[in-house]
mmCIF file of C-alpha atoms and ligand atoms in Angstrom:
data_model
loop_
_atom_site.group_PDB
_atom_site.id
_atom_site.type_symbol
_atom_site.label_atom_id
_atom_site.label_comp_id
_atom_site.label_asym_id
_atom_site.label_seq_id
_atom_site.Cartn_x
_atom_site.Cartn_y
_atom_site.Cartn_z
ATOM 1 C CA MET O 13 38.471 32.141 94.749
ATOM 2 C CA LYS O 14 41.560 34.271 94.301
ATOM 3 C CA ILE O 15 43.397 32.044 96.740
ATOM 4 C CA ARG O 16 42.366 28.887 94.759
ATOM 5 C CA ARG O 17 43.673 30.395 91.499
ATOM 6 C CA LEU O 18 46.940 31.360 93.167
ATOM 7 C CA GLY O 19 47.320 27.815 94.495
ATOM 8 C CA GLN O 20 46.735 26.398 90.996
ATOM 9 C CA ALA O 21 49.336 28.756 89.533
ATOM 10 C CA VAL O 22 51.909 27.712 92.106
ATOM 11 C CA LEU O 23 51.138 24.050 91.432
ATOM 12 C CA THR O 24 51.477 24.565 87.672
ATOM 13 C CA LEU O 25 54.813 26.266 88.184
ATOM 14 C CA LEU O 26 56.072 23.464 90.446
ATOM 15 C CA LEU O 27 54.943 20.840 87.913
ATOM 16 C CA ALA O 28 56.599 22.669 85.045
ATOM 17 C CA GLY O 29 59.749 22.946 87.133
ATOM 18 C CA ALA O 30 59.710 19.221 87.891
ATOM 19 C CA LEU O 31 59.155 18.325 84.210
ATOM 20 C CA TRP O 32 61.873 20.743 83.188
ATOM 21 C CA GLY O 33 64.150 19.048 85.715
ATOM 22 C CA CYS O 34 63.372 15.623 84.226
ATOM 23 C CA ALA O 35 64.024 16.935 80.749
ATOM 24 C CA LEU O 36 67.502 18.219 81.674
ATOM 25 C CA PRO O 37 70.335 16.279 80.014
ATOM 26 C CA GLU O 38 72.417 14.224 82.436
ATOM 27 C CA GLN O 39 75.224 16.301 83.987
ATOM 28 C CA GLU O 40 78.705 15.238 82.867
ATOM 29 C CA PRO O 41 81.001 14.739 85.910
ATOM 30 C CA GLU O 42 83.407 17.669 85.967
ATOM 31 C CA GLN O 43 86.758 16.810 84.341
ATOM 32 C CA PRO O 44 89.866 18.357 85.855
ATOM 33 C CA ARG O 45 91.843 20.520 83.468
ATOM 34 C CA LEU O 46 94.747 18.175 84.009
ATOM 35 C CA LEU O 47 95.420 15.297 86.408
ATOM 36 C CA MET O 48 99.002 15.143 87.646
ATOM 37 C CA GLY O 49 100.622 12.416 89.742
ATOM 38 C CA VAL O 50 103.451 13.787 91.885
ATOM 39 C CA SER O 51 105.888 11.547 93.733
ATOM 40 C CA GLN O 52 107.659 13.650 96.341
ATOM 41 C CA ILE O 53 110.809 12.328 98.065
ATOM 42 C CA GLY O 54 109.716 12.980 101.641
ATOM 43 C CA SER O 55 109.772 15.758 104.249
ATOM 44 C CA GLU O 56 113.459 15.729 105.130
ATOM 45 C CA SER O 57 113.964 19.490 105.111
ATOM 46 C CA ALA O 58 112.294 22.895 105.208
ATOM 47 C CA TRP O 59 113.238 23.048 101.522
ATOM 48 C CA ARG O 60 111.290 19.877 100.735
ATOM 49 C CA ILE O 61 108.249 20.974 102.745
ATOM 50 C CA GLY O 62 108.359 24.350 100.965
ATOM 51 C CA ASN O 63 108.607 22.584 97.602
ATOM 52 C CA THR O 64 105.555 20.403 98.326
ATOM 53 C CA ARG O 65 103.563 23.438 99.478
ATOM 54 C CA ASP O 66 104.555 25.430 96.407
ATOM 55 C CA ILE O 67 103.483 22.621 94.034
ATOM 56 C CA GLU O 68 100.113 22.373 95.816
ATOM 57 C CA GLU O 69 99.570 26.141 95.731
ATOM 58 C CA GLN O 70 100.472 26.435 92.057
ATOM 59 C CA ALA O 71 98.273 23.456 91.166
ATOM 60 C CA ALA O 72 95.338 25.376 92.684
ATOM 61 C CA VAL O 73 96.285 28.520 90.750
ATOM 62 C CA TYR O 74 96.442 26.609 87.434
ATOM 63 C CA ASP O 75 93.376 24.452 88.204
ATOM 64 C CA VAL O 76 95.381 21.220 88.053
ATOM 65 C CA SER O 77 94.231 18.191 90.097
ATOM 66 C CA LEU O 78 97.024 16.521 92.023
ATOM 67 C CA MET O 79 97.636 13.005 93.229
ATOM 68 C CA MET O 80 100.505 13.798 95.602
ATOM 69 C CA GLU O 81 102.397 10.944 97.265
ATOM 70 C CA ASN O 82 105.141 11.264 99.881
ATOM 71 C CA ALA O 83 107.743 8.483 99.520
ATOM 72 C CA ASN O 84 109.227 8.948 102.998
ATOM 73 C CA GLN O 85 112.791 8.867 101.664
ATOM 74 C CA LYS O 86 112.428 5.448 99.963
ATOM 75 C CA GLN O 87 113.044 4.805 96.276
ATOM 76 C CA GLU O 88 110.748 1.748 96.299
ATOM 77 C CA ASN O 89 107.875 3.947 97.505
ATOM 78 C CA GLN O 90 108.482 6.314 94.602
ATOM 79 C CA ILE O 91 108.454 3.417 92.119
ATOM 80 C CA ALA O 92 105.193 2.087 93.611
ATOM 81 C CA ALA O 93 103.631 5.579 93.442
ATOM 82 C CA ILE O 94 104.564 5.966 89.768
ATOM 83 C CA ARG O 95 102.968 2.563 89.040
ATOM 84 C CA ARG O 96 99.769 3.733 90.763
ATOM 85 C CA PHE O 97 99.765 6.922 88.668
ATOM 86 C CA ILE O 98 100.089 4.807 85.505
ATOM 87 C CA ALA O 99 97.214 2.538 86.587
ATOM 88 C CA TYR O 100 95.122 5.633 87.323
ATOM 89 C CA LYS O 101 95.905 7.003 83.832
ATOM 90 C CA VAL O 102 97.011 10.449 85.003
ATOM 91 C CA ASP O 103 97.798 12.986 82.275
ATOM 92 C CA VAL O 104 101.323 13.773 83.498
ATOM 93 C CA ILE O 105 103.702 12.300 86.092
ATOM 94 C CA ALA O 106 106.093 14.591 87.964
ATOM 95 C CA PHE O 107 108.696 13.293 90.349
ATOM 96 C CA SER O 108 111.862 14.181 92.258
ATOM 97 C CA PRO O 109 114.083 11.094 92.121
ATOM 98 C CA ILE O 110 115.757 10.506 95.476
ATOM 99 C CA VAL O 111 118.812 9.028 93.725
ATOM 100 C CA GLU O 112 119.835 9.105 90.079
ATOM 101 C CA GLU O 113 119.962 5.387 89.179
ATOM 102 C CA GLY O 114 117.312 2.663 89.137
ATOM 103 C CA TRP O 115 114.351 4.156 87.277
ATOM 104 C CA ASP O 116 114.553 2.545 83.831
ATOM 105 C CA ASN O 117 111.836 -0.105 84.241
ATOM 106 C CA VAL O 118 109.149 2.057 85.805
ATOM 107 C CA LEU O 119 109.805 4.965 83.445
ATOM 108 C CA GLN O 120 109.631 2.595 80.474
ATOM 109 C CA GLU O 121 106.201 1.524 81.789
ATOM 110 C CA ALA O 122 105.081 5.177 81.893
ATOM 111 C CA LYS O 123 106.407 5.716 78.380
ATOM 112 C CA ASP O 124 104.609 2.604 77.084
ATOM 113 C CA ALA O 125 101.401 3.943 78.660
ATOM 114 C CA GLY O 126 101.916 7.238 76.801
ATOM 115 C CA ILE O 127 102.214 9.304 79.998
ATOM 116 C CA PRO O 128 104.841 12.064 79.886
ATOM 117 C CA VAL O 129 107.187 12.310 82.884
ATOM 118 C CA ILE O 130 108.597 15.600 84.163
ATOM 119 C CA LEU O 131 111.622 15.496 86.463
ATOM 120 C CA VAL O 132 111.310 18.061 89.233
ATOM 121 C CA ASP O 133 114.311 19.174 91.300
ATOM 122 C CA ARG O 134 116.586 16.151 90.644
ATOM 123 C CA ASP O 135 117.841 14.255 87.603
ATOM 124 C CA ILE O 136 118.233 10.560 86.705
ATOM 125 C CA ARG O 137 121.048 8.611 85.053
ATOM 126 C CA THR O 138 120.087 6.157 82.344
ATOM 127 C CA GLU O 139 121.372 4.679 79.105
ATOM 128 C CA LYS O 140 117.838 4.749 77.670
ATOM 129 C CA LYS O 141 116.558 7.636 75.578
ATOM 130 C CA ASP O 142 113.430 9.732 76.021
ATOM 131 C CA LEU O 143 112.182 8.237 79.282
ATOM 132 C CA THR O 144 111.486 11.741 80.557
ATOM 133 C CA THR O 145 110.437 14.918 78.785
ATOM 134 C CA CYS O 146 112.261 17.605 80.748
ATOM 135 C CA LEU O 147 113.891 18.671 84.011
ATOM 136 C CA ILE O 148 112.770 21.637 86.130
ATOM 137 C CA GLY O 149 115.274 22.214 88.910
ATOM 138 C CA ALA O 150 118.250 24.105 90.253
ATOM 139 C CA ASP O 151 121.690 24.195 88.672
ATOM 140 C CA PHE O 152 123.347 22.287 91.529
ATOM 141 C CA TYR O 153 126.793 22.401 89.902
ATOM 142 C CA ARG O 154 126.587 26.197 89.808
ATOM 143 C CA GLU O 155 125.570 26.197 93.495
ATOM 144 C CA GLY O 156 128.764 24.286 94.359
ATOM 145 C CA VAL O 157 130.785 26.751 92.262
ATOM 146 C CA MET O 158 129.199 29.734 94.046
ATOM 147 C CA ALA O 159 129.946 28.188 97.466
ATOM 148 C CA ALA O 160 133.608 27.687 96.520
ATOM 149 C CA GLU O 161 133.941 31.146 94.978
ATOM 150 C CA TYR O 162 132.683 32.637 98.250
ATOM 151 C CA LEU O 163 135.255 30.574 100.170
ATOM 152 C CA ILE O 164 138.109 31.747 97.967
ATOM 153 C CA ARG O 165 137.065 35.382 98.479
ATOM 154 C CA LYS O 166 136.775 34.813 102.242
ATOM 155 C CA ALA O 167 140.208 33.163 102.424
ATOM 156 C CA ASP O 168 141.661 36.139 100.541
ATOM 157 C CA ALA O 169 139.937 38.613 102.868
ATOM 158 C CA LEU O 170 141.237 36.803 105.976
ATOM 159 C CA GLY O 171 144.683 36.285 104.464
ATOM 160 C CA LEU O 172 144.557 32.516 105.054
ATOM 161 C CA GLU O 173 147.499 30.482 103.789
ATOM 162 C CA GLN O 174 146.010 27.046 104.445
ATOM 163 C CA VAL O 175 142.302 26.190 104.444
ATOM 164 C CA ASN O 176 141.160 22.850 105.902
ATOM 165 C CA ILE O 177 137.658 21.938 104.790
ATOM 166 C CA VAL O 178 135.209 19.325 106.048
ATOM 167 C CA GLU O 179 132.247 18.520 103.851
ATOM 168 C CA ILE O 180 128.858 17.152 104.924
ATOM 169 C CA THR O 181 127.152 15.941 101.779
ATOM 170 C CA GLY O 182 123.533 15.321 100.829
ATOM 171 C CA THR O 183 122.092 11.877 100.060
ATOM 172 C CA GLU O 184 124.675 9.685 98.339
ATOM 173 C CA ASN O 185 124.104 9.270 94.573
ATOM 174 C CA SER O 186 121.548 12.070 94.454
ATOM 175 C CA THR O 187 121.907 14.843 91.875
ATOM 176 C CA PRO O 188 122.426 17.717 94.350
ATOM 177 C CA MET O 189 125.063 15.708 96.241
ATOM 178 C CA ARG O 190 127.003 14.827 93.100
ATOM 179 C CA GLN O 191 126.763 18.163 91.370
ATOM 180 C CA ARG O 192 127.272 20.444 94.379
ATOM 181 C CA GLN O 193 130.384 18.460 95.253
ATOM 182 C CA ALA O 194 131.667 18.524 91.667
ATOM 183 C CA GLY O 195 131.113 22.283 91.338
ATOM 184 C CA PHE O 196 132.815 22.945 94.685
ATOM 185 C CA TYR O 197 135.786 20.635 94.059
ATOM 186 C CA ASP O 198 136.357 21.856 90.489
ATOM 187 C CA THR O 199 136.462 25.452 91.727
ATOM 188 C CA ILE O 200 138.822 24.960 94.683
ATOM 189 C CA ALA O 201 141.085 22.683 92.596
ATOM 190 C CA GLY O 202 142.954 25.682 91.255
ATOM 191 C CA ASP O 203 143.674 27.066 94.733
ATOM 192 C CA PRO O 204 146.640 25.399 96.479
ATOM 193 C CA ARG O 205 145.494 26.645 99.912
ATOM 194 C CA MET O 206 142.436 24.406 99.886
ATOM 195 C CA THR O 207 142.414 20.869 101.354
ATOM 196 C CA VAL O 208 139.332 18.723 101.921
ATOM 197 C CA LEU O 209 140.103 16.826 105.125
ATOM 198 C CA GLU O 210 137.055 14.564 104.855
ATOM 199 C CA SER O 211 133.656 14.316 103.242
ATOM 200 C CA ILE O 212 130.797 12.443 104.945
ATOM 201 C CA ASP O 213 127.238 11.617 103.959
ATOM 202 C CA GLY O 214 124.708 13.559 106.054
ATOM 203 C CA ASP O 215 121.698 12.472 103.911
ATOM 204 C CA PHE O 216 120.269 16.032 103.973
ATOM 205 C CA LEU O 217 119.039 15.408 107.548
ATOM 206 C CA LYS O 218 119.492 17.639 110.601
ATOM 207 C CA SER O 219 120.183 14.681 112.905
ATOM 208 C CA ARG O 220 122.845 13.345 110.517
ATOM 209 C CA GLY O 221 124.377 16.839 110.233
ATOM 210 C CA ALA O 222 124.897 16.790 114.006
ATOM 211 C CA GLU O 223 126.347 13.254 113.993
ATOM 212 C CA CYS O 224 128.706 14.022 111.110
ATOM 213 C CA MET O 225 129.950 17.229 112.718
ATOM 214 C CA ARG O 226 130.561 15.441 116.035
ATOM 215 C CA GLN O 227 132.590 12.802 114.228
ATOM 216 C CA LEU O 228 134.573 15.389 112.261
ATOM 217 C CA LEU O 229 135.329 17.426 115.394
ATOM 218 C CA ASP O 230 136.459 14.273 117.219
ATOM 219 C CA THR O 231 138.868 13.501 114.396
ATOM 220 C CA TYR O 232 140.164 16.936 113.385
ATOM 221 C CA GLY O 233 139.353 19.212 116.350
ATOM 222 C CA ASP O 234 140.280 22.833 115.903
ATOM 223 C CA SER O 235 142.244 22.217 112.719
ATOM 224 C CA ILE O 236 138.944 22.547 110.838
ATOM 225 C CA ASP O 237 138.748 25.945 109.126
ATOM 226 C CA VAL O 238 135.605 25.439 107.056
ATOM 227 C CA ALA O 239 132.444 23.330 107.216
ATOM 228 C CA PHE O 240 130.758 23.068 103.836
ATOM 229 C CA SER O 241 127.325 21.487 104.230
ATOM 230 C CA HIS O 242 125.098 20.604 101.281
ATOM 231 C CA ASN O 243 121.901 21.907 102.903
ATOM 232 C CA ASP O 244 120.575 24.133 105.673
ATOM 233 C CA GLU O 245 119.109 21.265 107.661
ATOM 234 C CA MET O 246 122.496 19.582 108.141
ATOM 235 C CA THR O 247 124.117 22.958 108.844
ATOM 236 C CA LEU O 248 121.562 23.685 111.569
ATOM 237 C CA GLY O 249 122.293 20.271 113.065
ATOM 238 C CA ALA O 250 126.064 20.858 112.954
ATOM 239 C CA LEU O 251 126.172 24.310 114.600
ATOM 240 C CA PRO O 252 125.357 23.251 118.205
ATOM 241 C CA GLU O 253 128.023 20.533 117.969
ATOM 242 C CA ILE O 254 130.629 23.150 117.070
ATOM 243 C CA GLU O 255 129.526 25.255 120.045
ATOM 244 C CA LYS O 256 129.617 22.223 122.360
ATOM 245 C CA ALA O 257 133.228 21.690 121.244
ATOM 246 C CA GLY O 258 134.022 25.204 122.523
ATOM 247 C CA LEU O 259 134.350 26.740 119.061
ATOM 248 C CA VAL O 260 132.452 29.669 117.593
ATOM 249 C CA PRO O 261 130.699 28.954 114.289
ATOM 250 C CA GLY O 262 131.100 31.831 111.864
ATOM 251 C CA SER O 263 134.460 32.894 113.324
ATOM 252 C CA ASP O 264 136.513 29.850 114.432
ATOM 253 C CA ILE O 265 134.979 27.800 111.617
ATOM 254 C CA ILE O 266 133.688 29.330 108.380
ATOM 255 C CA ILE O 267 130.211 27.911 107.753
ATOM 256 C CA ILE O 268 128.890 27.524 104.210
ATOM 257 C CA SER O 269 125.402 26.177 103.572
ATOM 258 C CA ILE O 270 122.985 25.702 100.675
ATOM 259 C CA ASP O 271 119.192 26.302 100.379
ATOM 260 C CA GLY O 272 118.477 29.708 101.912
ATOM 261 C CA GLY O 273 115.520 28.776 104.100
ATOM 262 C CA GLN O 274 114.293 31.255 106.717
ATOM 263 C CA GLU O 275 115.955 29.581 109.699
ATOM 264 C CA ALA O 276 119.401 29.507 108.088
ATOM 265 C CA ILE O 277 119.053 33.095 106.910
ATOM 266 C CA ASP O 278 118.193 34.154 110.479
ATOM 267 C CA VAL O 279 121.352 32.401 111.710
ATOM 268 C CA LEU O 280 123.373 34.060 108.924
ATOM 269 C CA LYS O 281 122.081 37.402 110.235
ATOM 270 C CA GLU O 282 123.290 36.394 113.740
ATOM 271 C CA GLY O 283 126.762 35.724 112.297
ATOM 272 C CA LYS O 284 126.929 31.975 112.968
ATOM 273 C CA ILE O 285 126.699 31.102 109.264
ATOM 274 C CA ASN O 286 128.944 32.942 106.800
ATOM 275 C CA CYS O 287 127.404 32.081 103.469
ATOM 276 C CA VAL O 288 124.185 30.500 102.198
ATOM 277 C CA VAL O 289 123.839 29.692 98.522
ATOM 278 C CA GLU O 290 120.216 29.858 97.479
ATOM 279 C CA CYS O 291 118.416 26.808 96.138
ATOM 280 C CA THR O 292 114.826 27.729 95.523
ATOM 281 C CA PRO O 293 112.057 25.175 96.117
ATOM 282 C CA LYS O 294 109.597 27.312 94.141
ATOM 283 C CA LEU O 295 109.344 25.117 91.067
ATOM 284 C CA GLY O 296 105.549 24.738 91.008
ATOM 285 C CA LYS O 297 104.720 27.496 88.500
ATOM 286 C CA ALA O 298 107.135 26.183 85.863
ATOM 287 C CA LEU O 299 105.878 22.647 86.552
ATOM 288 C CA MET O 300 102.202 23.530 85.991
ATOM 289 C CA GLU O 301 102.923 25.581 82.862
ATOM 290 C CA THR O 302 105.059 22.786 81.394
ATOM 291 C CA ALA O 303 102.472 20.096 82.175
ATOM 292 C CA LEU O 304 99.665 22.106 80.553
ATOM 293 C CA LYS O 305 101.802 22.609 77.443
ATOM 294 C CA LEU O 306 102.461 18.868 77.268
ATOM 295 C CA LYS O 307 98.746 18.137 77.519
ATOM 296 C CA ALA O 308 98.100 20.616 74.710
ATOM 297 C CA GLY O 309 100.709 18.813 72.584
ATOM 298 C CA GLU O 310 103.049 21.817 72.592
ATOM 299 C CA GLU O 311 106.860 21.796 72.657
ATOM 300 C CA VAL O 312 108.456 22.300 76.094
ATOM 301 C CA GLU O 313 111.911 23.379 77.188
ATOM 302 C CA THR O 314 114.014 20.338 78.104
ATOM 303 C CA LEU O 315 115.835 22.109 80.969
ATOM 304 C CA ILE O 316 114.552 24.896 83.208
ATOM 305 C CA HIS O 317 116.874 26.312 85.899
ATOM 306 C CA PRO O 318 115.509 28.983 88.287
ATOM 307 C CA GLU O 319 117.572 32.092 89.047
ATOM 308 C CA GLU O 320 119.554 31.775 92.296
ATOM 309 C CA GLN O 321 121.764 34.031 94.397
ATOM 310 C CA VAL O 322 124.264 34.008 97.259
ATOM 311 C CA PHE O 323 123.583 35.430 100.734
ATOM 312 C CA SER O 324 126.673 36.070 102.833
ATOM 313 C CA ASP O 325 128.522 38.166 105.376
ATOM 314 C CA GLU O 326 129.870 40.157 102.411
ATOM 315 C CA MET O 327 126.524 41.927 102.161
ATOM 316 C CA ASP O 328 124.159 43.912 104.369
ATOM 317 C CA THR O 329 122.133 40.907 105.533
ATOM 318 C CA SER O 330 119.383 43.132 106.964
ATOM 319 C CA THR O 331 118.239 43.649 103.359
ATOM 320 C CA ILE O 332 117.324 39.960 102.930
ATOM 321 C CA GLY O 333 113.539 39.701 102.898
ATOM 322 C CA PRO O 334 111.302 36.869 104.160
ATOM 323 C CA ARG O 335 112.132 33.626 102.404
ATOM 324 C CA GLY O 336 108.810 31.808 102.434
ATOM 325 C CA TYR O 337 110.325 28.406 103.286
HETATM 326 O O1 AHR F 427 117.185 18.412 95.993
HETATM 327 C C1 AHR F 427 117.229 19.603 96.725
HETATM 328 C C2 AHR F 427 117.746 19.326 98.090
HETATM 329 O O2 AHR F 427 116.923 18.386 98.734
HETATM 330 C C3 AHR F 427 117.792 20.505 99.032
HETATM 331 O O3 AHR F 427 118.994 21.187 99.052
HETATM 332 C C4 AHR F 427 117.632 19.805 100.346
HETATM 333 O O4 AHR F 427 117.413 20.638 101.432
HETATM 334 C C5 AHR F 427 116.553 18.868 100.002
HETATM 335 O O5 AHR F 427 116.267 17.949 100.925
#
C-alpha cells in the first residue's frame, strides 16, 4: 500500500514537472553583449599573430563575440570581409588597413548602414569625413624618431664621421612604412654624417628581408654601416645574409629593428641586434573598451597610442622580461 502511494506521489511530481515545463515561457536565444567584425591583415609576422591573439583574448574577457577574418595580405579580401560584416549587421567593425588608400566606398557603405568603424593598428587616407570613429594604434612616426635618436647616440659613442644606412621598409603605402620612414628621415636630416644609401620594400616579411639584404650587400658590400629594418621579421631574415657575406651583425653593421618580439629581443641579448624599438601588438583591451562605449552611445577618444619604449645595447638587456609575442 505504502509502495502504491509512493508511486502515485512520484507520478504526480513528474506530471507537475512536465506541466510546469510546458508553461515555461519560450527561452530567448542568448544575445552577445556586442558583435564585432574584425578584418585582420594576415599572419605576416610574430607581431601580427600576437595582435590577433590579443584581440581574441580580450574579446573573451569583455564578453564580446567576434567575427574574425584573415585577409591573407590582400586588400580585396579586407573589403569583402567588411561587406560581409555589414550584411551580418555587426555592432562594430574593427580593421587594420593593409595600405592607407582605397577604402572610401566600403567605409561609406558601413557608414550608411549605421555601423561604426574602428581603425586598429593602421590608418587610412581619405578626403571624406567621418568614415571612421577612431584609431587605436602605435605612434609609428615616434618609433622612427626613436630609432634615429638611438643611431645618433651610437654614432657619437663610436666616434663615426660618416654613417651609411640601408633601409628595409614595411609594406609600401602602409601607415607604419610611411610614418616610420618619415620619423627616421626627419631626425637624421639634421646630422650631416648620415646618408641613406638605398631604401627597399621588404613588405614586413622575413623572406623579403633576406632578399633585400642580399641585394643591398651585393651593391654596397662592406660600406654599409647601418641596416634599419621596419620590423623584426625582416631583420631576422636579413641577419643570416650579413653573416653569409662574412660580416658580423651588431658590430660590422649596426642593426636597428622595430617591434620587440621575443625572437628579436633574444638576438639583441646575443649582441647581433643593437636596438629594437617597441611596437606593441596589445591593442585588444582598448579596442573592446572603445567598442562597448560606442554601443552604449558614449563619446570615445579619436586617437589612442599605447606607451612604447626602446630596447638597446645601451641598457642591461638581461632586465628585459618575456615579451608575450
Ligand atoms: O602595423 C604594424 C606592423 O605590421 C608591425 O611592425 C609588423 O611587424 C606588422 O606586420
